[in-house]
Tab-separated table of C-alpha atoms in Angstrom:
chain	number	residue	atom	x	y	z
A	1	UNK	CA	84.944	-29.240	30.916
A	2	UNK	CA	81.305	-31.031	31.316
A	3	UNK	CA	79.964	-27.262	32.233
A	4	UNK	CA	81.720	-26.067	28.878
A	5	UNK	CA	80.073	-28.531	26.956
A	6	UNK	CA	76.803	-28.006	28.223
A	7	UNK	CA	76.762	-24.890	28.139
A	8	UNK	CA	77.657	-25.065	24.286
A	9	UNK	CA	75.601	-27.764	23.418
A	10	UNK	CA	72.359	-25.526	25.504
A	11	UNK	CA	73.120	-22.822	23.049
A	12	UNK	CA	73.187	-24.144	19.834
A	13	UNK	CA	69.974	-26.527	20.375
A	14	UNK	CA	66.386	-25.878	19.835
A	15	UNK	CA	63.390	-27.864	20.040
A	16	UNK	CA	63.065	-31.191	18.709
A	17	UNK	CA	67.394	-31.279	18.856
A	18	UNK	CA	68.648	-34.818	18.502
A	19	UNK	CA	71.883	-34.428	21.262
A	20	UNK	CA	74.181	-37.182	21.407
A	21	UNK	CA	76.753	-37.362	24.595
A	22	UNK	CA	79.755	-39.522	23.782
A	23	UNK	CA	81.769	-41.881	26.502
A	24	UNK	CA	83.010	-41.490	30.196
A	25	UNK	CA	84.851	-38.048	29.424
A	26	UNK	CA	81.920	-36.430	28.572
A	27	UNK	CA	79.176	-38.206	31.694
A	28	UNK	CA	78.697	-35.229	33.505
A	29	UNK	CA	77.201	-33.219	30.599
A	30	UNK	CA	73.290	-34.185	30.921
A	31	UNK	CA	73.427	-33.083	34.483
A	32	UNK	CA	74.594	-29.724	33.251
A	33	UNK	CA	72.505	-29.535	30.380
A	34	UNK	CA	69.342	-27.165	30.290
A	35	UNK	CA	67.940	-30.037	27.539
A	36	UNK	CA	65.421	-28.055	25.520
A	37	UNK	CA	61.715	-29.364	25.437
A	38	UNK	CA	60.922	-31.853	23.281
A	39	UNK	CA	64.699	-32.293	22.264
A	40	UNK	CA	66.119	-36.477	22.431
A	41	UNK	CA	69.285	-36.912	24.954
A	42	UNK	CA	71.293	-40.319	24.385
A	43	UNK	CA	74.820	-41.230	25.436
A	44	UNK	CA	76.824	-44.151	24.271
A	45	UNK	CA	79.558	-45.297	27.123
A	46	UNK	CA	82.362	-46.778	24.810
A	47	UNK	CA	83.976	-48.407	27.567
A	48	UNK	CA	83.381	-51.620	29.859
A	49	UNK	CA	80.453	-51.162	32.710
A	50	UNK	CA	82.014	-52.633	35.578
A	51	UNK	CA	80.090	-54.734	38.617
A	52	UNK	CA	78.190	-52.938	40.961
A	53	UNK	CA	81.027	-54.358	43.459
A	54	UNK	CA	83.382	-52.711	41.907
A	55	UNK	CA	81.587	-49.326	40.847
A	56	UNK	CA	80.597	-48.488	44.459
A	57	UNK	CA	83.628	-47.617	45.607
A	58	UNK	CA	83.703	-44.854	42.893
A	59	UNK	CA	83.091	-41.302	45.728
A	60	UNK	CA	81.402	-39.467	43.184
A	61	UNK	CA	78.793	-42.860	41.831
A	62	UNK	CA	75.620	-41.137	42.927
A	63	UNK	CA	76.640	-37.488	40.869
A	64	UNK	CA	77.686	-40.014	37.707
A	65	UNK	CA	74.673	-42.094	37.964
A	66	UNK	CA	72.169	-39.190	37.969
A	67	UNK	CA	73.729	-37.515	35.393
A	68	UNK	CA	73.060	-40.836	32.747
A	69	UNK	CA	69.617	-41.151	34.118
A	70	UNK	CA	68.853	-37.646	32.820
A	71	UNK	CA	69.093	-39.065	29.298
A	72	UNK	CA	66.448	-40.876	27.086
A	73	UNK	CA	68.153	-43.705	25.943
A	74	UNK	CA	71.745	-45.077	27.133
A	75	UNK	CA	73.682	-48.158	25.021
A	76	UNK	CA	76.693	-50.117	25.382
A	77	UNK	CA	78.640	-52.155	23.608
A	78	UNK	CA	78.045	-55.812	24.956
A	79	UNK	CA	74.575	-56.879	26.760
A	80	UNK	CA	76.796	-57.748	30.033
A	81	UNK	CA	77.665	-53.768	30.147
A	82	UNK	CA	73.641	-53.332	30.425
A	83	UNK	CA	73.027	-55.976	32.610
A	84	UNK	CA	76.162	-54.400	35.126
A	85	UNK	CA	74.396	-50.915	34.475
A	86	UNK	CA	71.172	-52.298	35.490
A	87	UNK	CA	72.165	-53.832	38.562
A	88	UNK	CA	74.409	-50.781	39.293
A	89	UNK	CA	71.681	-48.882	39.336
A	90	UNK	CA	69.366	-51.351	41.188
A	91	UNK	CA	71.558	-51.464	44.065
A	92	UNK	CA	72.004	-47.701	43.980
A	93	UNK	CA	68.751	-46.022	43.955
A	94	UNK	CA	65.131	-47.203	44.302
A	95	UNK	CA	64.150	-47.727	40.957
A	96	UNK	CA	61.641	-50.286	38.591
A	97	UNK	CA	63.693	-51.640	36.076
A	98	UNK	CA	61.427	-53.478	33.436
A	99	UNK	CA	63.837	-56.567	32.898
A	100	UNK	CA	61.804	-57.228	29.502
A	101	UNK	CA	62.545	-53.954	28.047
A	102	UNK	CA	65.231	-52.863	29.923
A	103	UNK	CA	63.393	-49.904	30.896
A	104	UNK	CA	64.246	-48.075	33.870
A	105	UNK	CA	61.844	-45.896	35.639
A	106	UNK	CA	62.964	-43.321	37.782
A	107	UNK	CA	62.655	-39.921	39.338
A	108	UNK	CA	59.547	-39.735	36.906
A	109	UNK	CA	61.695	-40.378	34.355
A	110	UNK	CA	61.664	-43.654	31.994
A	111	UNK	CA	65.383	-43.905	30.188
A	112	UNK	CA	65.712	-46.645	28.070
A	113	UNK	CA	69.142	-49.125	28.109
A	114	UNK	CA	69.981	-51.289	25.427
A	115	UNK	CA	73.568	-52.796	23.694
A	116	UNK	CA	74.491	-51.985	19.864
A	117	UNK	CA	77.938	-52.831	19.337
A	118	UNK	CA	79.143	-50.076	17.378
A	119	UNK	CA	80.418	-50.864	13.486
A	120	UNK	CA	83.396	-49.060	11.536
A	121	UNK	CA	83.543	-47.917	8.298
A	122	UNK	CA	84.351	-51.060	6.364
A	123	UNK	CA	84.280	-48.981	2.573
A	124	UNK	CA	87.200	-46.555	4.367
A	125	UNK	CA	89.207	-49.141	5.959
A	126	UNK	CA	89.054	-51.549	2.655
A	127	UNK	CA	89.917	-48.718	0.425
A	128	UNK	CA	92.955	-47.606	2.228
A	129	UNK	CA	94.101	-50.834	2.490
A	130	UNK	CA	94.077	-50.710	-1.296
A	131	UNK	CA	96.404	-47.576	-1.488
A	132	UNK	CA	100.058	-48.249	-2.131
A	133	UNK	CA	102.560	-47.739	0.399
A	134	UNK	CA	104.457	-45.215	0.746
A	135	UNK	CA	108.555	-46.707	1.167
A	136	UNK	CA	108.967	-44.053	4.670
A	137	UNK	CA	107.077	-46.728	6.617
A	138	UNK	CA	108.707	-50.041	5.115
A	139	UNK	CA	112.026	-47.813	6.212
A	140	UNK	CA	110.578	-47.284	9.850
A	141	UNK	CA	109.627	-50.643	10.799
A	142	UNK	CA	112.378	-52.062	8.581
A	143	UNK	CA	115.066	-50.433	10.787
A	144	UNK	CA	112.923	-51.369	13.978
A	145	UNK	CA	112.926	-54.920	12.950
A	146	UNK	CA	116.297	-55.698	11.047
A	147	UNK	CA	119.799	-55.072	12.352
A	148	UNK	CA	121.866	-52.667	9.916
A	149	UNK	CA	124.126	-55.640	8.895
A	150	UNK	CA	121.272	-57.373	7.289
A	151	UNK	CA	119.467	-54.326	5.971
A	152	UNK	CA	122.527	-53.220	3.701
A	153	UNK	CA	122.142	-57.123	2.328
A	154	UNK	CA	118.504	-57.067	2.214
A	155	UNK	CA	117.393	-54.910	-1.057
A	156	UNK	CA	113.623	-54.473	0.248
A	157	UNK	CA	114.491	-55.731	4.494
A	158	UNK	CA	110.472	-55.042	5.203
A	159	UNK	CA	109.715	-57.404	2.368
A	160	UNK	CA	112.073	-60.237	3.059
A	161	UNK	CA	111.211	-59.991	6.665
A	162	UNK	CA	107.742	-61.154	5.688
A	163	UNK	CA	108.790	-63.879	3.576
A	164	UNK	CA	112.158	-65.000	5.864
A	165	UNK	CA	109.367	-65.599	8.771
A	166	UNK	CA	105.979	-66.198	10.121
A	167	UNK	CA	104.872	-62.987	11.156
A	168	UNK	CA	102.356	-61.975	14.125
A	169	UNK	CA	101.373	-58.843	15.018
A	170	UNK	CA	99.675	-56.976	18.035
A	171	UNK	CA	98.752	-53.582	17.944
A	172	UNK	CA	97.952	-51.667	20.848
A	173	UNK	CA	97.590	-48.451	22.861
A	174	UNK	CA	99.826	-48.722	25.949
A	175	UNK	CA	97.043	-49.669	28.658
A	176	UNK	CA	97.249	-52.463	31.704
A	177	UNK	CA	93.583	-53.535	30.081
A	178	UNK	CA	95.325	-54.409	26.593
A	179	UNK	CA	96.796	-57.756	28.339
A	180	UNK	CA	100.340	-57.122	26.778
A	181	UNK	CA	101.706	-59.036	30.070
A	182	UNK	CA	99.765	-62.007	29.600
A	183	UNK	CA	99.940	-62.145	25.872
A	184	UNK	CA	103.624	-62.167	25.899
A	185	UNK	CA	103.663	-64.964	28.252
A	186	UNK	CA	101.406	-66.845	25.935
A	187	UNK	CA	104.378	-66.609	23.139
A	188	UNK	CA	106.683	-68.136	25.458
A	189	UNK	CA	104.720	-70.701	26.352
A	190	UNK	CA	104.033	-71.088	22.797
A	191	UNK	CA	107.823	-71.285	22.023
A	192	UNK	CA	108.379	-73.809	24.695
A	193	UNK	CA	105.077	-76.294	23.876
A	194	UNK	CA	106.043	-75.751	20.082
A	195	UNK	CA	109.543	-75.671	19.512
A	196	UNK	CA	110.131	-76.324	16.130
A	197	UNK	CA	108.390	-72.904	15.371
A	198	UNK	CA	112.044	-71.167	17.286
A	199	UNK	CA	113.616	-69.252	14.637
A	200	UNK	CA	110.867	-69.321	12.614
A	201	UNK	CA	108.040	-67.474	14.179
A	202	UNK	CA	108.521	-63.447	15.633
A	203	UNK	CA	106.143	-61.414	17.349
A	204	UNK	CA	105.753	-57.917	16.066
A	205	UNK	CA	103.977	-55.590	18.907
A	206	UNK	CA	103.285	-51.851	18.139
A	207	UNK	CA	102.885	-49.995	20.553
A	208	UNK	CA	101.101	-46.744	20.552
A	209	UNK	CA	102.348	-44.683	23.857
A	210	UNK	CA	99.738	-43.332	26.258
A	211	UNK	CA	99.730	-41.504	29.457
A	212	UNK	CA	103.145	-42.339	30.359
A	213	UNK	CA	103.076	-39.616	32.917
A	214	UNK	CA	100.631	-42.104	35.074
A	215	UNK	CA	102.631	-44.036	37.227
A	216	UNK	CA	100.333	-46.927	36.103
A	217	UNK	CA	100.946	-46.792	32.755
A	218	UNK	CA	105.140	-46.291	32.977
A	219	UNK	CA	104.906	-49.483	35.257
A	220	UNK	CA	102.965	-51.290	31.978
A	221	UNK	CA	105.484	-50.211	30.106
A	222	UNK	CA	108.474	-51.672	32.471
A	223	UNK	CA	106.699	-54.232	32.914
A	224	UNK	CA	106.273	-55.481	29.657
A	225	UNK	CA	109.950	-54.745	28.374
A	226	UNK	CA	111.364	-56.142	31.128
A	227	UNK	CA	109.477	-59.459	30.229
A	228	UNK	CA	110.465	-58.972	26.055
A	229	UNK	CA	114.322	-59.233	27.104
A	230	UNK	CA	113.859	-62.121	29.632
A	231	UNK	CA	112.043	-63.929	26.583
A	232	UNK	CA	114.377	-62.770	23.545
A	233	UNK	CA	117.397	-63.745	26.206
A	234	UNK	CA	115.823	-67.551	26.168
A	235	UNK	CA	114.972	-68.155	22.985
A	236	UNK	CA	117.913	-65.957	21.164
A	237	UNK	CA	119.172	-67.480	18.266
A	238	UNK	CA	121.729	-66.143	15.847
A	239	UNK	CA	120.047	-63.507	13.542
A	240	UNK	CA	116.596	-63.713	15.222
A	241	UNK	CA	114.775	-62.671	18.676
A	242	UNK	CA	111.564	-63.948	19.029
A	243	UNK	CA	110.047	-60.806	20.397
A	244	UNK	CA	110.196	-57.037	18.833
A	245	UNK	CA	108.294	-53.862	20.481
A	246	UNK	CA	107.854	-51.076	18.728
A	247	UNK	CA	106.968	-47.591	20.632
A	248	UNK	CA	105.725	-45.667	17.826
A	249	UNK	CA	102.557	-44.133	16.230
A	250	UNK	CA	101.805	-45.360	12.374
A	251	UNK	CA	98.811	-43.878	10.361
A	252	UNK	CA	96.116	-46.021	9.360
A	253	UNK	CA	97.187	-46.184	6.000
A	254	UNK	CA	100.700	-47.453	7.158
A	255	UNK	CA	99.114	-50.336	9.376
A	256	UNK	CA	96.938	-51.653	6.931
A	257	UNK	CA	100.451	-53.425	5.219
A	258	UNK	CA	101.003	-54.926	8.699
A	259	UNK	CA	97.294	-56.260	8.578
A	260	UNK	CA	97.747	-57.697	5.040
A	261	UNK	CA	100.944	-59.245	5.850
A	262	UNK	CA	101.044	-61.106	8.643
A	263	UNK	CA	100.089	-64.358	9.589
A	264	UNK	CA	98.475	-63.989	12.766
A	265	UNK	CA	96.912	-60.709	14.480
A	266	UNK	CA	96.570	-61.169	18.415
A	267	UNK	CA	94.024	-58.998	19.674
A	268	UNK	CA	93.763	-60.410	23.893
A	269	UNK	CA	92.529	-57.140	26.159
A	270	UNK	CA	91.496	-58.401	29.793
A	271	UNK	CA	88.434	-56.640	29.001
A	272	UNK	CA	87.642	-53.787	25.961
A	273	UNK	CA	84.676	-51.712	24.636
A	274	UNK	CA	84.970	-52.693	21.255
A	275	UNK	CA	88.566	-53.105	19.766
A	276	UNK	CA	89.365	-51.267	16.374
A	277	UNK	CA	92.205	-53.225	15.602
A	278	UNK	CA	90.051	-56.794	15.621
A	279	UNK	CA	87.703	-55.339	12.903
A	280	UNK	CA	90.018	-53.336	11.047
A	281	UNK	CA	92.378	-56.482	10.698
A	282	UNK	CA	89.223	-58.460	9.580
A	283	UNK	CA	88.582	-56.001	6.422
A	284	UNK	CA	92.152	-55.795	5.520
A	285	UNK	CA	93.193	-59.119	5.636
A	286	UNK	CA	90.414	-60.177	4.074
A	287	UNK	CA	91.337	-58.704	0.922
A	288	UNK	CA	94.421	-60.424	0.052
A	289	UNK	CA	94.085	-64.203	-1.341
A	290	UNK	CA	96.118	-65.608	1.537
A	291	UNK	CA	95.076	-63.750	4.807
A	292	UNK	CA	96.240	-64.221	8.472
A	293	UNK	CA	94.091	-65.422	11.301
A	294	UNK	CA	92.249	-63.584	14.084
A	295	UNK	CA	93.301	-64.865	18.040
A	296	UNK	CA	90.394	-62.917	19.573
A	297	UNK	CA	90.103	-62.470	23.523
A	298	UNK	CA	86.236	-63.246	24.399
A	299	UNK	CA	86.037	-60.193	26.725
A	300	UNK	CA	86.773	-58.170	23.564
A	301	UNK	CA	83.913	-55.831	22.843
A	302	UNK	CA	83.831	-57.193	18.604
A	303	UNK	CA	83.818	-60.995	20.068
A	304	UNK	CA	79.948	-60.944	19.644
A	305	UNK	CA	80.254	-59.985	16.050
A	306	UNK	CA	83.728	-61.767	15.268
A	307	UNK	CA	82.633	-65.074	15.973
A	308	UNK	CA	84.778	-66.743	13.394
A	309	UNK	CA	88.138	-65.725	14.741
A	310	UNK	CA	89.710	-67.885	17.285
A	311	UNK	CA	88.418	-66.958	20.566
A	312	UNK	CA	90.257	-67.381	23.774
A	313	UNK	CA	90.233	-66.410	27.612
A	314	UNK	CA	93.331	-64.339	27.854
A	315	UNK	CA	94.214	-65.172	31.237
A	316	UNK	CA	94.989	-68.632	29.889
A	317	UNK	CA	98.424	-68.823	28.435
A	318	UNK	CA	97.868	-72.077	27.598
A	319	UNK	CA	94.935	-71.853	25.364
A	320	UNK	CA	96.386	-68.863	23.295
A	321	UNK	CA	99.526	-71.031	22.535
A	322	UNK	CA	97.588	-73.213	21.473
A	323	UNK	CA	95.310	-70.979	19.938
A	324	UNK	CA	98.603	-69.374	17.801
A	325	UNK	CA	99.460	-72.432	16.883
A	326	UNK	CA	96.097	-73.331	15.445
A	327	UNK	CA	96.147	-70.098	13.307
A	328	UNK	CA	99.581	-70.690	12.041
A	329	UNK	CA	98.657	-74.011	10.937
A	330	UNK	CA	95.396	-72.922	9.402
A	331	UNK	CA	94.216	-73.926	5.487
A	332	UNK	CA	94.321	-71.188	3.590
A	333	UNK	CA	90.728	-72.242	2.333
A	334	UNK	CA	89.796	-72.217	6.028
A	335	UNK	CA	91.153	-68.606	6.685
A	336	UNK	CA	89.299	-67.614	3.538
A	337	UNK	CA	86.437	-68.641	4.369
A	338	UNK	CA	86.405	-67.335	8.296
A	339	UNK	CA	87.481	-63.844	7.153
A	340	UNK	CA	84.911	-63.469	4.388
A	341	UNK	CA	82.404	-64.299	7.117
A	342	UNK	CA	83.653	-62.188	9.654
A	343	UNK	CA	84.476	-59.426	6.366
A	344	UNK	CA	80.648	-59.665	5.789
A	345	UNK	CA	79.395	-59.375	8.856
A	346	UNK	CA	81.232	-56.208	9.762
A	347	UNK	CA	79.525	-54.734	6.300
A	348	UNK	CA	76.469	-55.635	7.470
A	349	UNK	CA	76.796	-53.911	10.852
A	350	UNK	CA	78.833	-50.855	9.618
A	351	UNK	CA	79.485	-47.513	11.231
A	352	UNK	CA	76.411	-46.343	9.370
A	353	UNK	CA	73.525	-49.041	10.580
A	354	UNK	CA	74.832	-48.700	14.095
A	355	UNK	CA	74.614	-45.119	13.577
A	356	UNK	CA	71.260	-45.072	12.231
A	357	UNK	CA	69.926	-48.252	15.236
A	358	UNK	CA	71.055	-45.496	18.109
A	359	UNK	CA	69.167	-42.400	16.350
A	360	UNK	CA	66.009	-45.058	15.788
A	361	UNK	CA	66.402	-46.093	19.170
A	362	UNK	CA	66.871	-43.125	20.650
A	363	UNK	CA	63.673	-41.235	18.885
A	364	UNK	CA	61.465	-44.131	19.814
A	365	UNK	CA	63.146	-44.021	24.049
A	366	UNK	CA	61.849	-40.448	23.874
A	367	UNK	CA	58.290	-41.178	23.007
């Protein structure tokens, strides 16, 4: 597939080509491509750069490693990703690594590595947030959510689910990084510590399948149901569960009513690139005049630009009960005023300035 790539990319370039390579799938492509002279060759890796100690035991490290230094300019998401590149590569080959400039000099070569957390489009997200709904989704999660008894007495069950309790959400792609484990065990401890909030409170995770055919990824999925019907078989009460999974796809446009809805969006990977669903939650809830809160992990990718959402370690169960509680409990003139900071801050670092940092950067690597 890299070959293919290459190959394409070698034909439709000519000199003075800006070529951008795009995340882990794609690494292998500068090795294979005949880069035209003069042309600029930068890759973003979307995903965490693990420690050296755990990169080495990767067989084909050397291949992977040569293949990235073949580019002008390489960024990350967080400055930790650089610094683990760096010392990847400092334990890997004899190198110079200018520790000022982040500069690495090799096989005379000079590639340049830097972090730019990467920016959505906050005009695109806030205007379909905007859009009416149409009633196939309110149907979808309403039969998900809300036995048939109560939907026939319910005459809008998606609505009055909203308004009968405190709502928090989680949306995810199935993955063992997404911390669905932990985060579940955070609501139980959360029920237990907090008990008046039984029969009040339900967590609402959608769940976007993915590579079920791994064995890792149908033992996630176990996993985590398994641990749903231990805690709904608890905390049962009559007419309410605590916990509901949903295994389904939604478009965009049909989660930005969960974002403007609920009262709480937990967003706890073990460890993340970025996360889409942090900043996209920021934008739409930030457009209603009473929004949720943000429960943030700090080895989330958009923790370095989401610094007004409640930030937690999300191996600590205790902390993000605590954390949910806090966020429940929250002023609305508090919320306000977090999300229009966190609101402004993704405008200001949009899909577009990141877009036009890497191209800047990139240009001036090549030099």
């Amino acid at each position: 597939m890299n070959q293919r790539f290459a190959k394409a990319i070698g034909e439709a370039s000519r000199q003075n080509s800006f070529i951008w390579v795009h995340d882990y799938q794609l690494a292998l492509v500068p090795k294979y491509l005949n880069k035209p002279k003069d042309a600029v060759l930068g890759m973003f890796w979307h995903i965490p750069w693990p420690t050296w100690e755990a990169f080495r035991i990767l067989p084909q490290k050397k291949e992977l490693l040569e293949s990235m230094l073949s580019c002008d300019f390489l960024a990350f998401h967080r400055g930790y990703h650089v610094r683990n590149f760096l010392d990847t590569v400092r334990r890997e080959f004899e190198v110079r690594i200018d520790e000022e400039t982040n500069k690495v000099y090799y096989n005379k070569r000079m590639i340049t590595v830097k972090n730019l957390p990467m920016g959505i489009d906050s005009d695109v997200i806030k205007a379909v947030a905007q859009q009416s709904q149409e009633s196939s989704f309110f149907g979808a999660i309403a039969k998900a959510l809300v036995d048939i008894d109560n939907q026939k007495k319910m005459k809008n069950s998606f609505e009055e689910f909203f308004k009968k309790y405190k709502v928090i959400i989680g949306i995810d792609r199935l993955d063992y990084t997404k911390g669905l484990a932990f985060r579940l065990k955070a609501i139980e401890k959360f029920l237990k510590k907090y008990p008046q909030y039984v029969g009040k409170v339900v967590y609402v995770g959608i769940i976007a399948p993915s590579r079920e055919a791994i064995p890792a990824y149908k033992a996630v999925r176990k996993e985590i149901r398994k641990l749903a019907s231990e805690i709904n078989l608890k905390y049962v009460r009559e007419g309410w569960v605590p916990i509901h999974l949903i295994y389904q796809v939604f478009t965009r446009k049909d989660v930005m009513n969960f974002y403007k809805k609920a009262q709480l969006c937990l967003v706890t990977p073990l460890d993340d690139g970025m996360n889409l669903v942090s900043k996209e939650f920021v934008i739409a809830a930030s457009s209603v005049e009473n929004p949720g809160m943000l429960v943030l992990s700090q080895f989330a990718g958009s923790a370095i630009d989401l610094t007004s959402a409640l930030i937690i370690n999300p191996y600590n169960v205790e902390e993000v009960a605590i954390a949910i509680k806090d966020g429940l409990e929250m002023k609305r003139q508090e919320k306000l005023r977090r999300m229009k900071s966190m609101a402004e801050a993704l405008e200001d670092k949009n899909i577009y300035a990141w877009t036009e940092d890497f191209v800047r950067a990139a240009i001036d690597a090549a030099k």
